[in-house]
Amino acid sequence: YLKAGHVLVEHLLTTGRKDSLVHPVLFCYRQYLELALKDMNRLVNSINGTAYDPFEDGHNLQKSWNRFRSLTEAEIVEAEGPEGVSILNTVEGFILELTEFDSRGTLFRYQYTEPKGYKKQRNISLPNLRDRMHETANWFDSLYDWWEATFGNE
């Protein structure tokens, strides 16, 4: 989903923006975040010996994020210090921004579904969105590897 989002953004930047493709970009990026959070929650719970049902959070990014943060924050802050808190807050802000826009994971999937209060006119910087997703994905990937290496063999 991450790669598909990147490919769509590059296509839009190269050939000219087509608003009909913005929702698919957002869907791909949101889906990547949902799956990355569920995979990280699965890993941490598995290492902790705790049961985890990825379907319990549904498509609620905020719920998955809150679970993730509660499971990992102490170790991230211990390893990274204040920088760890800053990174967590930055990623959380990005996730909450997407959640505010599409709380149930349906808006980007079904363009005709517009919840109450939805504002059609949103200015979305596709290069900024792509870059933030790239940074967030790199952070999740490195955190996953670090978590597995640090705590997976105990």
Short mmCIF file of C-alpha atoms in Angstrom, two decimals:
data_model
loop_
_atom_site.label_atom_id
_atom_site.label_comp_id
_atom_site.label_asym_id
_atom_site.label_seq_id
_atom_site.Cartn_x
_atom_site.Cartn_y
_atom_site.Cartn_z
CA TYR A 1 0.00 0.00 0.00
CA LEU A 2 2.87 2.37 0.78
CA LYS A 3 4.54 1.76 -2.58
CA ALA A 4 1.19 2.09 -4.39
CA GLY A 5 0.62 5.45 -2.70
CA HIS A 6 4.09 6.61 -3.71
CA VAL A 7 3.53 5.49 -7.32
CA LEU A 8 0.22 7.36 -7.49
CA VAL A 9 1.76 10.53 -6.05
CA GLU A 10 4.63 10.39 -8.55
CA HIS A 11 2.14 9.86 -11.37
CA LEU A 12 0.09 12.86 -10.23
CA LEU A 13 3.15 15.06 -9.87
CA THR A 14 4.46 14.03 -13.30
CA THR A 15 1.25 14.12 -15.34
CA GLY A 16 -0.71 16.77 -13.48
CA ARG A 17 -2.96 16.54 -10.49
CA LYS A 18 -6.26 14.77 -10.93
CA ASP A 19 -8.44 15.14 -7.86
CA SER A 20 -10.12 11.81 -8.58
CA LEU A 21 -6.83 10.09 -7.69
CA VAL A 22 -6.23 11.89 -4.41
CA HIS A 23 -8.58 9.62 -2.44
CA PRO A 24 -6.83 6.46 -3.71
CA VAL A 25 -3.51 7.96 -2.56
CA LEU A 26 -4.96 8.67 0.87
CA PHE A 27 -6.54 5.21 1.03
CA CYS A 28 -3.22 3.51 0.25
CA TYR A 29 -1.34 5.54 2.84
CA ARG A 30 -4.02 5.10 5.50
CA GLN A 31 -4.19 1.36 4.83
CA TYR A 32 -0.41 1.10 5.16
CA LEU A 33 -0.54 2.85 8.54
CA GLU A 34 -3.35 0.62 9.75
CA LEU A 35 -1.48 -2.54 8.79
CA ALA A 36 1.86 -1.26 10.14
CA LEU A 37 0.28 -0.48 13.50
CA LYS A 38 -1.46 -3.85 13.67
CA ASP A 39 1.76 -5.64 12.73
CA MET A 40 3.72 -3.74 15.36
CA ASN A 41 1.04 -4.46 17.97
CA ARG A 42 1.13 -8.13 16.97
CA LEU A 43 4.92 -8.26 17.36
CA VAL A 44 4.99 -6.54 20.75
CA ASN A 45 2.13 -8.62 22.13
CA SER A 46 3.74 -11.80 20.82
CA ILE A 47 7.05 -11.00 22.50
CA ASN A 48 5.20 -10.08 25.71
CA GLY A 49 3.23 -13.34 25.55
CA THR A 50 -0.04 -11.41 25.41
CA ALA A 51 -2.99 -12.31 23.22
CA TYR A 52 -3.82 -9.79 20.50
CA ASP A 53 -6.72 -9.76 18.08
CA PRO A 54 -5.97 -7.35 15.21
CA PHE A 55 -9.67 -7.24 14.33
CA GLU A 56 -10.49 -5.77 17.74
CA ASP A 57 -9.42 -2.29 16.63
CA GLY A 58 -11.31 -2.54 13.35
CA HIS A 59 -10.23 0.25 11.00
CA ASN A 60 -9.80 2.73 13.84
CA LEU A 61 -6.30 4.19 13.49
CA GLN A 62 -6.54 6.11 16.73
CA LYS A 63 -7.44 2.98 18.68
CA SER A 64 -4.55 1.04 17.09
CA TRP A 65 -2.19 3.95 17.73
CA ASN A 66 -3.26 4.26 21.37
CA ARG A 67 -2.65 0.53 21.86
CA PHE A 68 0.74 0.79 20.14
CA ARG A 69 1.83 3.80 22.17
CA SER A 70 0.77 2.27 25.48
CA LEU A 71 2.71 -0.91 24.64
CA THR A 72 5.91 0.75 23.45
CA GLU A 73 6.29 4.25 24.86
CA ALA A 74 8.28 3.37 27.98
CA GLU A 75 10.88 1.40 26.00
CA ILE A 76 11.11 4.02 23.23
CA VAL A 77 11.62 6.82 25.75
CA GLU A 78 14.18 4.76 27.67
CA ALA A 79 16.14 4.13 24.47
CA GLU A 80 15.73 7.55 22.85
CA GLY A 81 15.11 9.94 25.75
CA PRO A 82 13.27 13.18 24.98
CA GLU A 83 13.78 12.58 21.25
CA GLY A 84 11.65 9.44 21.59
CA VAL A 85 8.78 11.47 23.03
CA SER A 86 9.14 14.00 20.23
CA ILE A 87 9.04 11.29 17.56
CA LEU A 88 6.01 9.62 19.15
CA ASN A 89 4.20 12.96 19.30
CA THR A 90 5.03 13.76 15.68
CA VAL A 91 3.83 10.38 14.40
CA GLU A 92 0.74 10.62 16.60
CA GLY A 93 -0.08 14.05 15.18
CA PHE A 94 0.13 12.69 11.64
CA ILE A 95 -2.05 9.69 12.48
CA LEU A 96 -4.61 11.83 14.28
CA GLU A 97 -4.74 14.17 11.30
CA LEU A 98 -5.68 11.25 9.03
CA THR A 99 -8.09 9.95 11.66
CA GLU A 100 -9.83 13.31 11.88
CA PHE A 101 -10.28 13.26 8.13
CA ASP A 102 -11.42 9.61 7.93
CA SER A 103 -12.13 8.12 11.36
CA ARG A 104 -13.73 4.86 10.17
CA GLY A 105 -11.47 4.08 7.24
CA THR A 106 -14.30 4.39 4.73
CA LEU A 107 -14.05 7.88 3.23
CA PHE A 108 -10.97 7.19 1.13
CA ARG A 109 -12.29 3.77 0.19
CA TYR A 110 -15.73 4.91 -0.93
CA GLN A 111 -15.56 8.40 -2.41
CA TYR A 112 -19.32 8.78 -2.32
CA THR A 113 -19.44 8.37 1.48
CA GLU A 114 -19.24 11.80 3.06
CA PRO A 115 -19.72 11.96 6.82
CA LYS A 116 -21.40 14.94 8.47
CA GLY A 117 -19.08 17.89 8.69
CA TYR A 118 -16.88 16.68 5.82
CA LYS A 119 -15.30 19.55 3.94
CA LYS A 120 -14.72 18.84 0.29
CA GLN A 121 -12.13 21.57 -0.12
CA ARG A 122 -8.95 20.42 1.56
CA ASN A 123 -5.55 21.54 0.45
CA ILE A 124 -3.31 18.52 0.38
CA SER A 125 0.33 18.90 -0.53
CA LEU A 126 1.06 15.59 -2.23
CA PRO A 127 4.86 15.97 -2.01
CA ASN A 128 4.59 16.74 1.71
CA LEU A 129 2.19 13.84 2.26
CA ARG A 130 4.51 11.47 0.39
CA ASP A 131 7.55 12.66 2.33
CA ARG A 132 5.79 12.36 5.70
CA MET A 133 4.60 8.87 4.83
CA HIS A 134 8.11 7.90 3.77
CA GLU A 135 9.55 9.18 7.07
CA THR A 136 6.82 7.47 9.10
CA ALA A 137 7.30 4.18 7.24
CA ASN A 138 11.07 4.31 7.78
CA TRP A 139 10.48 4.91 11.49
CA PHE A 140 8.04 1.99 11.76
CA ASP A 141 10.43 -0.30 9.84
CA SER A 142 13.43 0.59 12.00
CA LEU A 143 11.37 0.38 15.19
CA TYR A 144 10.04 -3.05 14.20
CA ASP A 145 13.59 -4.31 13.54
CA TRP A 146 14.92 -2.76 16.77
CA TRP A 147 12.06 -4.17 18.83
CA GLU A 148 12.50 -7.64 17.40
CA ALA A 149 16.29 -7.58 17.89
CA THR A 150 16.16 -6.08 21.38
CA PHE A 151 13.23 -7.92 22.92
CA GLY A 152 12.58 -10.86 20.62
CA ASN A 153 15.31 -13.12 21.95
CA GLU A 154 14.63 -12.72 25.66
#
